Each structure stands twice: as C-alpha cells, then as structure tokens.
Amino acid sequence: MTEALKRDYRICEEIGRGRFGVVRRCEPLYPSAAPSSAAPSLAVKSIDKSAVSGDDLDSHCLLTEPKVMSLLSPHPNLLRIHNAYEDSSHLHLVLDLCDSPDLHRAVASSGPLPEPEAARILAQLMRAVAHCHRHGVVHRDIKPENILFDSRGRLRLADFGSAEVIGGGEQAAALRGVVGTPHYVAPEVVAGREYGEKVDVWSAGVVLYVMLAGFPPFRGESAVEIFGAVLRANLRFPPRVFRSVSAAAKDLLRMMLCRDASRRLSADQFSPFGNMLDARHPWVTNYGGAEATELIIQLRISTVYIL
Ligand SMILES: Nc1ncnc2c1ncn2[C@@H]1O[C@H](COP(=O)(O)OP(=O)(O)OP(=O)(O)O)[C@@H](O)[C@H]1O
C-alpha cells in the first residue's frame, strides 16, 4: 500500500469487495485529509491493476473512475471522491463512507419494499442519474450492489468504473460494447447496437422492479438465457407479487423498461420528481384516478423526507 496513503490515513477493516476493488474503512490522520470533522471515517477503494486486464481493460479504464467522479462532484446522491493515490500495483480512491447495507443487501434481508420506500429510493437514484446525464456521463452499471446509503440513510450511487463520458445534446457520442451486469443491462447493449444514456434508465427500471418484486424481471439460468430474456423484453407482473402493487407503479415500469430506447423515459423527465414532484409531469398526470393521487402523495412525502 502506498506510503503516502498510509501517511494520510489509518487503514481499517475490509467493508466490501468487487471484481476489481477491495474497499476498506479508513480514518484521516490529518485534518487536511478529512473532508470535514463530521466525517471521522471514510472509505478507500483499492483497485488491483493486475485484475483489470484484457477485455476488462476496455470496459474499465483505470483513470475513468476518479476522472468521472471528480467531474460529477459534488452531488448529494453521488459518492464523493476526496483523494487518489497510485502505486505500482494499485490505484487507491478515498471516498465517502457508506456504512448502511447497500440496496442488494437491504432487499435480500427484508424482501420487497413497500411502494413509498421504493419511490423514495427511486427519486434519489433518478436525481443522481439525471445529474450524470446532464454532465454527459453514462454510468452503465446501475444495479442494487452499486446503490449505497450513508449513515443518514441518503442514497449514494457508486462504482463509476464502467462509466463513459459521451458529451451532451446533439454532440453526444454513441457507445458500443457489452458493459454492465446481465440482469440489469439494456436490450440495445445486448443486441450489440450503438446506445446512449437511456441504458441507465433501463437499469434503474430493473432496480425498481427488484425493489417491488424481490427478483429481476428478465431471468434465466445462465448469462446467455438472461440476455435472451432481456432481448425479448417481455415485461410481466406475476399476480402473486404484483396484485398489491399500484397501477401507477406498473405504468412507470413499462415506461422505463421500454425496449425502444427512443420511447423510453429520459432521466431528465424525472428531475421534477427528484426535486419536488411536479404533478404537471406527463407520466404522473397520465396515471389518473385515485392511484395516481396516492402515488403523488407518497412521492411528495418521500421527496420532502429526503430534502
Ligand atoms: N464508499 C463505500 N462505502 C462503503 N462500502 C463501499 C463503498 N464503495 C464500495 N463499497 C462496497 O464495496 C463493494 C465493491 O465496490 P465496487 O462496486 O466499487 O467495486 P468494483 O470492483 O468496481 O465492483 P464491480 O465488481 O461491480 O465492478 C460494493 O458492492 C459495496 O458493497
């Protein structure tokens, strides 16, 4: 571990592990290494350069993660990067600590979430995603394992190792290449077509489905089978699970998990929802009836709660 990192931080216990990174809690040893006195602990993600090789290197440019995180910081729903260190074998990123269970663990331990809770999480997630897209960044690996929560319960989108900067508006570049996690990846990615930032809205739609059902919408025994199910994009709501889910939530899922990316909702269409739910927004007004009102009320409560 680099001497400079050990000079600035006490490295503590392991708190997470992914394909490329080991994440440990750390404590700043100098005031200048701490973002504020309110953050006695941070996290250090150590990316093993040797684990990032061959095909992985194409999808995980080592420098992309710190570069993109710096470009996007600060945002209340994104993990902030405070420092970066490099030695011959590792890249070490000092990040905000998220010491509550991630969304994957939360759903695995308590099962499907009640709609107001799922709406509260989705509002924060889409606020983070819209911020990324406004800065021309596509995350490309939105999944429950990368949805973390800080000690105040606030959502922090993590793991920008697969992200790509495409620029914005008319100038936005198209992406190619299968990047992501089988259950969460969008059909245009699996099909090998060019794609853009809407792939993140698809993945967020899968996350919403998982929060409400406890399992993903497109399933299979192997990656190949899952990819086949994603390509068919045949969205079903098994009554045993979805009987108690509102029609408004199912409509929203259909609009996020729309196979045609040009007809899929954009993250920006959620921004009123993220800031302060705007009832004029088409997907809210289109719900109609009591369930729409119920969802609007739920989301208003949720939005007030997260501010
Ligand atoms: N800032 C953090 N605070 C607490 N835990 C974290 C933090 N960052 C990451 N983790 C935990 O460590 C795990 C691995 O981190 P991360 O996903 O960033 O690594 P990775 O190797 O890039 O992952 P992947 O295999 O998805 O590419 C996460 O799933 C999460 O549980």
mmCIF file of C-alpha atoms and ligand atoms in Angstrom:
data_model
loop_
_atom_site.group_PDB
_atom_site.id
_atom_site.type_symbol
_atom_site.label_atom_id
_atom_site.label_comp_id
_atom_site.label_asym_id
_atom_site.label_seq_id
_atom_site.Cartn_x
_atom_site.Cartn_y
_atom_site.Cartn_z
ATOM 1 C CA MET A 1 0.000 0.000 0.000
ATOM 2 C CA THR A 2 1.412 3.379 -0.955
ATOM 3 C CA GLU A 3 3.368 5.199 1.784
ATOM 4 C CA ALA A 4 1.575 8.455 1.009
ATOM 5 C CA LEU A 5 -1.825 6.813 1.644
ATOM 6 C CA LYS A 6 -0.614 5.315 4.945
ATOM 7 C CA ARG A 7 0.845 8.681 5.943
ATOM 8 C CA ASP A 8 -2.541 10.369 5.472
ATOM 9 C CA TYR A 9 -4.997 7.644 6.614
ATOM 10 C CA ARG A 10 -5.229 4.774 9.124
ATOM 11 C CA ILE A 11 -6.416 1.810 7.034
ATOM 12 C CA CYS A 12 -9.025 -0.257 8.918
ATOM 13 C CA GLU A 13 -11.255 -3.290 8.249
ATOM 14 C CA GLU A 14 -12.471 -4.521 4.836
ATOM 15 C CA ILE A 15 -16.066 -3.495 4.163
ATOM 16 C CA GLY A 16 -16.647 -4.580 0.572
ATOM 17 C CA ARG A 17 -15.165 -6.315 -2.422
ATOM 18 C CA GLY A 18 -15.924 -6.265 -6.159
ATOM 19 C CA ARG A 19 -14.284 -7.687 -9.288
ATOM 20 C CA PHE A 20 -11.575 -5.036 -9.298
ATOM 21 C CA GLY A 21 -11.628 -3.359 -5.923
ATOM 22 C CA VAL A 22 -11.309 -4.058 -2.210
ATOM 23 C CA VAL A 23 -12.957 -1.403 -0.077
ATOM 24 C CA ARG A 24 -11.765 -0.669 3.456
ATOM 25 C CA ARG A 25 -12.793 1.839 6.106
ATOM 26 C CA CYS A 26 -10.121 4.444 6.781
ATOM 27 C CA GLU A 27 -9.573 7.315 9.192
ATOM 28 C CA PRO A 28 -7.884 10.593 8.259
ATOM 29 C CA LEU A 29 -4.696 11.165 10.300
ATOM 30 C CA TYR A 30 -4.511 14.897 9.479
ATOM 31 C CA PRO A 31 -7.269 17.496 9.309
ATOM 32 C CA SER A 32 -6.281 18.235 5.703
ATOM 33 C CA ALA A 33 -7.020 14.603 4.742
ATOM 34 C CA ALA A 34 -10.561 14.856 6.147
ATOM 35 C CA PRO A 35 -13.421 16.440 4.187
ATOM 36 C CA SER A 36 -14.965 17.719 7.432
ATOM 37 C CA SER A 37 -14.898 16.995 11.139
ATOM 38 C CA ALA A 38 -18.342 15.428 10.660
ATOM 39 C CA ALA A 39 -16.744 12.537 8.725
ATOM 40 C CA PRO A 40 -14.429 10.706 11.145
ATOM 41 C CA SER A 41 -14.321 7.706 8.783
ATOM 42 C CA LEU A 42 -14.010 7.444 5.028
ATOM 43 C CA ALA A 43 -13.634 4.504 2.634
ATOM 44 C CA VAL A 44 -10.643 3.620 0.483
ATOM 45 C CA LYS A 45 -11.262 1.567 -2.665
ATOM 46 C CA SER A 46 -8.049 -0.126 -3.817
ATOM 47 C CA ILE A 47 -8.247 -1.185 -7.466
ATOM 48 C CA ASP A 48 -5.870 -4.022 -8.328
ATOM 49 C CA LYS A 49 -4.289 -3.019 -11.636
ATOM 50 C CA SER A 50 -3.447 -6.643 -12.480
ATOM 51 C CA ALA A 51 -7.142 -7.639 -12.113
ATOM 52 C CA VAL A 52 -8.011 -5.101 -14.797
ATOM 53 C CA SER A 53 -6.647 -6.683 -17.944
ATOM 54 C CA GLY A 54 -7.585 -7.767 -21.459
ATOM 55 C CA ASP A 55 -11.292 -7.300 -22.205
ATOM 56 C CA ASP A 56 -11.876 -5.851 -18.749
ATOM 57 C CA LEU A 57 -9.445 -3.057 -19.517
ATOM 58 C CA ASP A 58 -11.653 -1.939 -22.399
ATOM 59 C CA SER A 59 -14.625 -1.586 -20.110
ATOM 60 C CA HIS A 60 -12.780 -0.426 -17.012
ATOM 61 C CA CYS A 61 -10.337 2.326 -17.829
ATOM 62 C CA LEU A 62 -8.489 2.761 -14.536
ATOM 63 C CA LEU A 63 -8.485 6.515 -14.740
ATOM 64 C CA THR A 64 -12.139 6.808 -15.759
ATOM 65 C CA GLU A 65 -13.485 6.287 -12.258
ATOM 66 C CA PRO A 66 -11.600 9.134 -10.490
ATOM 67 C CA LYS A 67 -11.958 11.407 -13.528
ATOM 68 C CA VAL A 68 -15.728 10.936 -13.779
ATOM 69 C CA MET A 69 -16.256 11.187 -10.019
ATOM 70 C CA SER A 70 -14.353 14.497 -9.934
ATOM 71 C CA LEU A 71 -16.351 15.773 -12.910
ATOM 72 C CA LEU A 72 -19.650 14.961 -11.167
ATOM 73 C CA SER A 73 -18.785 16.034 -7.589
ATOM 74 C CA PRO A 74 -20.360 17.327 -5.522
ATOM 75 C CA HIS A 75 -23.875 15.923 -5.662
ATOM 76 C CA PRO A 76 -25.873 14.759 -2.622
ATOM 77 C CA ASN A 77 -26.701 11.389 -4.231
ATOM 78 C CA LEU A 78 -23.290 10.539 -5.668
ATOM 79 C CA LEU A 79 -20.324 9.116 -3.832
ATOM 80 C CA ARG A 80 -17.710 11.862 -3.493
ATOM 81 C CA ILE A 81 -14.014 11.305 -4.151
ATOM 82 C CA HIS A 82 -11.658 13.057 -1.712
ATOM 83 C CA ASN A 83 -8.199 11.833 -2.723
ATOM 84 C CA ALA A 84 -6.451 9.421 -5.099
ATOM 85 C CA TYR A 85 -3.102 7.639 -4.733
ATOM 86 C CA GLU A 86 -1.282 5.326 -7.100
ATOM 87 C CA ASP A 87 1.475 2.773 -6.600
ATOM 88 C CA SER A 88 2.919 0.079 -8.848
ATOM 89 C CA SER A 89 0.094 -2.403 -8.200
ATOM 90 C CA HIS A 90 -2.965 -0.397 -7.112
ATOM 91 C CA LEU A 91 -4.982 2.749 -7.588
ATOM 92 C CA HIS A 92 -6.463 3.898 -4.245
ATOM 93 C CA LEU A 93 -9.539 6.147 -4.190
ATOM 94 C CA VAL A 94 -10.558 7.798 -0.914
ATOM 95 C CA LEU A 95 -14.354 8.073 -0.914
ATOM 96 C CA ASP A 96 -17.266 8.939 1.365
ATOM 97 C CA LEU A 97 -18.059 6.028 3.661
ATOM 98 C CA CYS A 98 -21.453 4.355 3.219
ATOM 99 C CA ASP A 99 -21.937 2.279 6.334
ATOM 100 C CA SER A 100 -25.569 1.188 5.876
ATOM 101 C CA PRO A 101 -26.402 -2.005 3.920
ATOM 102 C CA ASP A 102 -26.465 -1.467 0.136
ATOM 103 C CA LEU A 103 -29.776 -1.914 -1.755
ATOM 104 C CA HIS A 104 -28.936 -5.501 -2.714
ATOM 105 C CA ARG A 105 -28.442 -6.478 0.924
ATOM 106 C CA ALA A 106 -31.497 -4.465 2.030
ATOM 107 C CA VAL A 107 -33.814 -6.289 -0.431
ATOM 108 C CA ALA A 108 -32.148 -9.671 0.257
ATOM 109 C CA SER A 109 -32.710 -9.322 4.000
ATOM 110 C CA SER A 110 -36.194 -7.773 4.116
ATOM 111 C CA GLY A 111 -37.745 -8.817 0.785
ATOM 112 C CA PRO A 112 -39.735 -6.473 -1.491
ATOM 113 C CA LEU A 113 -40.008 -2.882 -0.282
ATOM 114 C CA PRO A 114 -43.267 -1.014 0.337
ATOM 115 C CA GLU A 115 -44.102 1.394 -2.504
ATOM 116 C CA PRO A 116 -43.376 4.624 -0.583
ATOM 117 C CA GLU A 117 -39.925 3.308 0.323
ATOM 118 C CA ALA A 118 -39.230 2.184 -3.265
ATOM 119 C CA ALA A 119 -40.419 5.586 -4.536
ATOM 120 C CA ARG A 120 -38.150 7.402 -2.074
ATOM 121 C CA ILE A 121 -35.152 5.395 -3.298
ATOM 122 C CA LEU A 122 -36.070 5.779 -6.988
ATOM 123 C CA ALA A 123 -36.429 9.563 -6.596
ATOM 124 C CA GLN A 124 -32.878 9.817 -5.249
ATOM 125 C CA LEU A 125 -31.489 7.387 -7.827
ATOM 126 C CA MET A 126 -33.014 9.298 -10.747
ATOM 127 C CA ARG A 127 -31.757 12.569 -9.337
ATOM 128 C CA ALA A 128 -28.229 11.099 -9.408
ATOM 129 C CA VAL A 129 -28.707 9.631 -12.908
ATOM 130 C CA ALA A 130 -30.111 12.909 -14.310
ATOM 131 C CA HIS A 131 -27.070 14.733 -12.887
ATOM 132 C CA CYS A 132 -24.734 12.245 -14.629
ATOM 133 C CA HIS A 133 -26.561 12.618 -17.951
ATOM 134 C CA ARG A 134 -26.569 16.422 -17.748
ATOM 135 C CA HIS A 135 -22.774 16.184 -17.495
ATOM 136 C CA GLY A 136 -22.631 13.798 -20.476
ATOM 137 C CA VAL A 137 -21.777 10.755 -18.324
ATOM 138 C CA VAL A 138 -23.378 7.311 -18.751
ATOM 139 C CA HIS A 139 -22.913 5.104 -15.645
ATOM 140 C CA ARG A 140 -23.503 1.743 -17.434
ATOM 141 C CA ASP A 141 -23.588 -0.416 -14.289
ATOM 142 C CA ILE A 142 -26.606 0.663 -12.258
ATOM 143 C CA LYS A 143 -27.603 -2.252 -10.015
ATOM 144 C CA PRO A 144 -28.560 -2.674 -6.336
ATOM 145 C CA GLU A 145 -24.958 -3.548 -5.298
ATOM 146 C CA ASN A 146 -23.873 -0.087 -6.512
ATOM 147 C CA ILE A 147 -26.659 1.738 -4.688
ATOM 148 C CA LEU A 148 -25.231 2.602 -1.283
ATOM 149 C CA PHE A 149 -26.611 4.532 1.680
ATOM 150 C CA ASP A 150 -24.678 6.801 4.020
ATOM 151 C CA SER A 151 -25.132 6.991 7.796
ATOM 152 C CA ARG A 152 -28.057 9.419 7.298
ATOM 153 C CA GLY A 153 -29.814 6.923 5.011
ATOM 154 C CA ARG A 154 -29.166 9.083 1.934
ATOM 155 C CA LEU A 155 -28.663 7.212 -1.353
ATOM 156 C CA ARG A 156 -25.192 7.425 -2.927
ATOM 157 C CA LEU A 157 -24.702 5.996 -6.413
ATOM 158 C CA ALA A 158 -21.286 4.277 -6.552
ATOM 159 C CA ASP A 159 -18.872 2.455 -8.866
ATOM 160 C CA PHE A 160 -18.102 4.621 -11.887
ATOM 161 C CA GLY A 161 -15.571 2.061 -13.155
ATOM 162 C CA SER A 162 -17.727 1.283 -16.221
ATOM 163 C CA ALA A 163 -18.818 4.880 -16.845
ATOM 164 C CA GLU A 164 -18.166 6.691 -20.099
ATOM 165 C CA VAL A 165 -18.212 10.386 -20.965
ATOM 166 C CA ILE A 166 -20.237 10.899 -24.159
ATOM 167 C CA GLY A 167 -20.845 14.654 -24.071
ATOM 168 C CA GLY A 168 -24.298 16.172 -24.324
ATOM 169 C CA GLY A 169 -27.145 17.071 -26.703
ATOM 170 C CA GLU A 170 -26.566 16.810 -30.440
ATOM 171 C CA GLN A 171 -22.845 16.330 -29.860
ATOM 172 C CA ALA A 172 -23.325 13.227 -27.678
ATOM 173 C CA ALA A 173 -21.274 10.290 -28.959
ATOM 174 C CA ALA A 174 -22.889 6.859 -29.294
ATOM 175 C CA LEU A 175 -21.452 3.989 -27.267
ATOM 176 C CA ARG A 176 -20.781 0.390 -28.237
ATOM 177 C CA GLY A 177 -19.673 -2.669 -26.291
ATOM 178 C CA VAL A 178 -21.379 -5.002 -23.831
ATOM 179 C CA VAL A 179 -20.798 -3.408 -20.440
ATOM 180 C CA GLY A 180 -22.893 -3.971 -17.334
ATOM 181 C CA THR A 181 -24.424 -6.833 -15.366
ATOM 182 C CA PRO A 182 -26.689 -9.367 -17.202
ATOM 183 C CA HIS A 183 -29.955 -8.840 -15.270
ATOM 184 C CA TYR A 184 -29.642 -5.048 -15.485
ATOM 185 C CA VAL A 185 -28.229 -4.446 -18.955
ATOM 186 C CA ALA A 186 -30.442 -2.823 -21.630
ATOM 187 C CA PRO A 187 -31.546 -4.725 -24.793
ATOM 188 C CA GLU A 188 -29.718 -2.354 -27.180
ATOM 189 C CA VAL A 189 -26.464 -3.161 -25.326
ATOM 190 C CA VAL A 190 -27.069 -6.927 -25.566
ATOM 191 C CA ALA A 191 -28.003 -6.586 -29.253
ATOM 192 C CA GLY A 192 -24.591 -5.024 -29.936
ATOM 193 C CA ARG A 193 -26.153 -1.830 -31.304
ATOM 194 C CA GLU A 194 -24.981 1.715 -30.660
ATOM 195 C CA TYR A 195 -26.508 3.090 -27.487
ATOM 196 C CA GLY A 196 -26.709 6.200 -25.319
ATOM 197 C CA GLU A 197 -27.581 7.358 -21.809
ATOM 198 C CA LYS A 198 -31.069 5.729 -21.841
ATOM 199 C CA VAL A 199 -29.366 2.433 -20.895
ATOM 200 C CA ASP A 200 -29.169 3.837 -17.347
ATOM 201 C CA VAL A 201 -32.938 4.439 -17.277
ATOM 202 C CA TRP A 202 -33.494 0.794 -18.290
ATOM 203 C CA SER A 203 -31.183 -0.412 -15.481
ATOM 204 C CA ALA A 204 -32.939 1.880 -12.991
ATOM 205 C CA GLY A 205 -36.256 0.348 -14.161
ATOM 206 C CA VAL A 206 -34.887 -3.126 -13.387
ATOM 207 C CA VAL A 207 -33.827 -1.818 -9.955
ATOM 208 C CA LEU A 208 -37.380 -0.515 -9.375
ATOM 209 C CA TYR A 209 -38.842 -3.910 -10.368
ATOM 210 C CA VAL A 210 -36.422 -5.697 -7.999
ATOM 211 C CA MET A 211 -37.402 -3.345 -5.156
ATOM 212 C CA LEU A 212 -41.120 -4.086 -5.692
ATOM 213 C CA ALA A 213 -40.892 -7.823 -6.504
ATOM 214 C CA GLY A 214 -37.709 -9.053 -4.817
ATOM 215 C CA PHE A 215 -36.496 -10.631 -8.096
ATOM 216 C CA PRO A 216 -35.487 -9.248 -11.533
ATOM 217 C CA PRO A 217 -37.941 -9.030 -14.462
ATOM 218 C CA PHE A 218 -35.739 -10.831 -17.025
ATOM 219 C CA ARG A 219 -34.390 -14.108 -15.697
ATOM 220 C CA GLY A 220 -32.518 -17.229 -16.808
ATOM 221 C CA GLU A 221 -30.226 -19.985 -15.574
ATOM 222 C CA SER A 222 -27.175 -18.603 -17.372
ATOM 223 C CA ALA A 223 -25.938 -15.271 -18.697
ATOM 224 C CA VAL A 224 -26.945 -16.380 -22.222
ATOM 225 C CA GLU A 225 -30.518 -17.153 -21.075
ATOM 226 C CA ILE A 226 -30.736 -13.856 -19.204
ATOM 227 C CA PHE A 227 -29.540 -11.958 -22.285
ATOM 228 C CA GLY A 228 -32.204 -13.769 -24.340
ATOM 229 C CA ALA A 229 -34.903 -12.687 -21.874
ATOM 230 C CA VAL A 230 -33.588 -9.093 -21.904
ATOM 231 C CA LEU A 231 -33.689 -9.034 -25.719
ATOM 232 C CA ARG A 232 -37.327 -10.234 -25.734
ATOM 233 C CA ALA A 233 -38.082 -7.574 -23.080
ATOM 234 C CA ASN A 234 -41.339 -9.306 -22.277
ATOM 235 C CA LEU A 235 -42.310 -7.465 -19.081
ATOM 236 C CA ARG A 236 -44.643 -9.478 -16.853
ATOM 237 C CA PHE A 237 -46.195 -8.720 -13.495
ATOM 238 C CA PRO A 238 -46.868 -12.082 -11.771
ATOM 239 C CA PRO A 239 -50.146 -11.537 -9.838
ATOM 240 C CA ARG A 240 -48.819 -13.389 -6.771
ATOM 241 C CA VAL A 241 -46.379 -10.485 -6.248
ATOM 242 C CA PHE A 242 -47.878 -7.565 -8.163
ATOM 243 C CA ARG A 243 -51.505 -7.892 -7.027
ATOM 244 C CA SER A 244 -50.824 -5.331 -4.310
ATOM 245 C CA VAL A 245 -48.657 -3.010 -6.440
ATOM 246 C CA SER A 246 -50.389 0.123 -7.780
ATOM 247 C CA ALA A 247 -51.224 0.524 -11.485
ATOM 248 C CA ALA A 248 -49.190 3.742 -11.442
ATOM 249 C CA ALA A 249 -46.027 1.894 -10.422
ATOM 250 C CA LYS A 250 -46.587 -0.706 -13.177
ATOM 251 C CA ASP A 251 -47.109 2.070 -15.759
ATOM 252 C CA LEU A 252 -43.869 3.672 -14.669
ATOM 253 C CA LEU A 253 -42.073 0.319 -15.010
ATOM 254 C CA ARG A 254 -43.431 -0.063 -18.560
ATOM 255 C CA MET A 255 -42.119 3.420 -19.429
ATOM 256 C CA MET A 256 -38.669 2.701 -18.011
ATOM 257 C CA LEU A 257 -38.426 -0.867 -19.343
ATOM 258 C CA CYS A 258 -39.471 0.090 -22.872
ATOM 259 C CA ARG A 259 -37.431 -1.893 -25.420
ATOM 260 C CA ASP A 260 -37.408 1.048 -27.852
ATOM 261 C CA ALA A 261 -34.889 3.470 -26.282
ATOM 262 C CA SER A 262 -36.327 6.439 -28.212
ATOM 263 C CA ARG A 263 -39.693 5.898 -26.464
ATOM 264 C CA ARG A 264 -38.173 5.138 -23.066
ATOM 265 C CA LEU A 265 -38.394 7.861 -20.400
ATOM 266 C CA SER A 266 -35.297 10.027 -20.101
ATOM 267 C CA ALA A 267 -33.687 10.711 -16.724
ATOM 268 C CA ASP A 268 -34.487 14.410 -17.147
ATOM 269 C CA GLN A 269 -38.197 13.601 -17.197
ATOM 270 C CA PHE A 270 -37.700 12.531 -13.601
ATOM 271 C CA SER A 271 -35.967 15.680 -12.460
ATOM 272 C CA PRO A 272 -39.134 17.420 -11.287
ATOM 273 C CA PHE A 273 -39.818 14.147 -9.468
ATOM 274 C CA GLY A 274 -36.342 14.318 -7.914
ATOM 275 C CA ASN A 275 -36.513 17.928 -6.879
ATOM 276 C CA MET A 276 -40.088 18.456 -5.835
ATOM 277 C CA LEU A 277 -42.622 16.285 -7.591
ATOM 278 C CA ASP A 278 -44.277 18.282 -10.333
ATOM 279 C CA ALA A 279 -47.818 16.969 -10.838
ATOM 280 C CA ARG A 280 -47.885 18.530 -14.345
ATOM 281 C CA HIS A 281 -45.353 15.997 -15.493
ATOM 282 C CA PRO A 282 -46.933 13.692 -18.104
ATOM 283 C CA TRP A 283 -46.160 10.362 -16.558
ATOM 284 C CA VAL A 284 -47.690 11.488 -13.289
ATOM 285 C CA THR A 285 -50.773 13.136 -14.767
ATOM 286 C CA ASN A 286 -51.338 10.235 -17.183
ATOM 287 C CA TYR A 287 -51.845 7.806 -14.334
ATOM 288 C CA GLY A 288 -55.189 9.384 -13.478
ATOM 289 C CA GLY A 289 -57.571 8.397 -10.720
ATOM 290 C CA ALA A 290 -57.044 7.600 -7.091
ATOM 291 C CA GLU A 291 -53.878 5.583 -7.554
ATOM 292 C CA ALA A 292 -52.143 8.499 -9.251
ATOM 293 C CA THR A 293 -53.126 10.760 -6.408
ATOM 294 C CA GLU A 294 -51.907 8.147 -3.962
ATOM 295 C CA LEU A 295 -48.558 7.857 -5.719
ATOM 296 C CA ILE A 296 -48.211 11.634 -5.946
ATOM 297 C CA ILE A 297 -48.888 11.925 -2.232
ATOM 298 C CA GLN A 298 -46.453 9.115 -1.467
ATOM 299 C CA LEU A 299 -43.790 10.718 -3.612
ATOM 300 C CA ARG A 300 -44.400 14.180 -2.145
ATOM 301 C CA ILE A 301 -43.931 12.766 1.339
ATOM 302 C CA SER A 302 -40.865 10.852 0.191
ATOM 303 C CA THR A 303 -39.371 13.866 -1.549
ATOM 304 C CA VAL A 304 -39.871 16.103 1.439
ATOM 305 C CA TYR A 305 -38.270 13.436 3.594
ATOM 306 C CA ILE A 306 -35.098 13.266 1.506
ATOM 307 C CA LEU A 307 -34.549 17.010 1.176
HETATM 308 N N1 LIG B 1 -17.742 4.162 -0.252
HETATM 309 C C1 LIG B 1 -18.101 2.956 0.160
HETATM 310 N N2 LIG B 1 -18.508 2.765 1.435
HETATM 311 C C2 LIG B 1 -18.878 1.510 1.852
HETATM 312 N N3 LIG B 1 -18.883 0.406 1.069
HETATM 313 C C3 LIG B 1 -18.485 0.556 -0.208
HETATM 314 C C4 LIG B 1 -18.070 1.821 -0.723
HETATM 315 N N4 LIG B 1 -17.737 1.653 -2.028
HETATM 316 C C5 LIG B 1 -17.935 0.360 -2.304
HETATM 317 N N5 LIG B 1 -18.372 -0.325 -1.213
HETATM 318 C C6 LIG B 1 -18.693 -1.759 -1.132
HETATM 319 O O1 LIG B 1 -17.714 -2.488 -1.838
HETATM 320 C C7 LIG B 1 -18.316 -3.262 -2.901
HETATM 321 C C8 LIG B 1 -17.378 -3.236 -4.106
HETATM 322 O O2 LIG B 1 -17.188 -1.900 -4.532
HETATM 323 P P1 LIG B 1 -17.265 -1.505 -6.068
HETATM 324 O O3 LIG B 1 -18.569 -1.979 -6.637
HETATM 325 O O4 LIG B 1 -16.990 -0.046 -6.211
HETATM 326 O O5 LIG B 1 -16.036 -2.379 -6.636
HETATM 327 P P2 LIG B 1 -15.766 -2.919 -8.086
HETATM 328 O O6 LIG B 1 -14.632 -3.897 -8.008
HETATM 329 O O7 LIG B 1 -15.584 -1.763 -9.028
HETATM 330 O O8 LIG B 1 -17.138 -3.653 -8.360
HETATM 331 P P3 LIG B 1 -17.731 -4.426 -9.605
HETATM 332 O O9 LIG B 1 -17.416 -5.856 -9.366
HETATM 333 O O10 LIG B 1 -19.221 -4.151 -9.518
HETATM 334 O O11 LIG B 1 -17.115 -3.824 -10.837
HETATM 335 C C9 LIG B 1 -19.667 -2.582 -3.159
HETATM 336 O O12 LIG B 1 -20.637 -3.504 -3.628
HETATM 337 C C10 LIG B 1 -20.036 -2.055 -1.790
HETATM 338 O O13 LIG B 1 -20.693 -3.057 -1.026
#
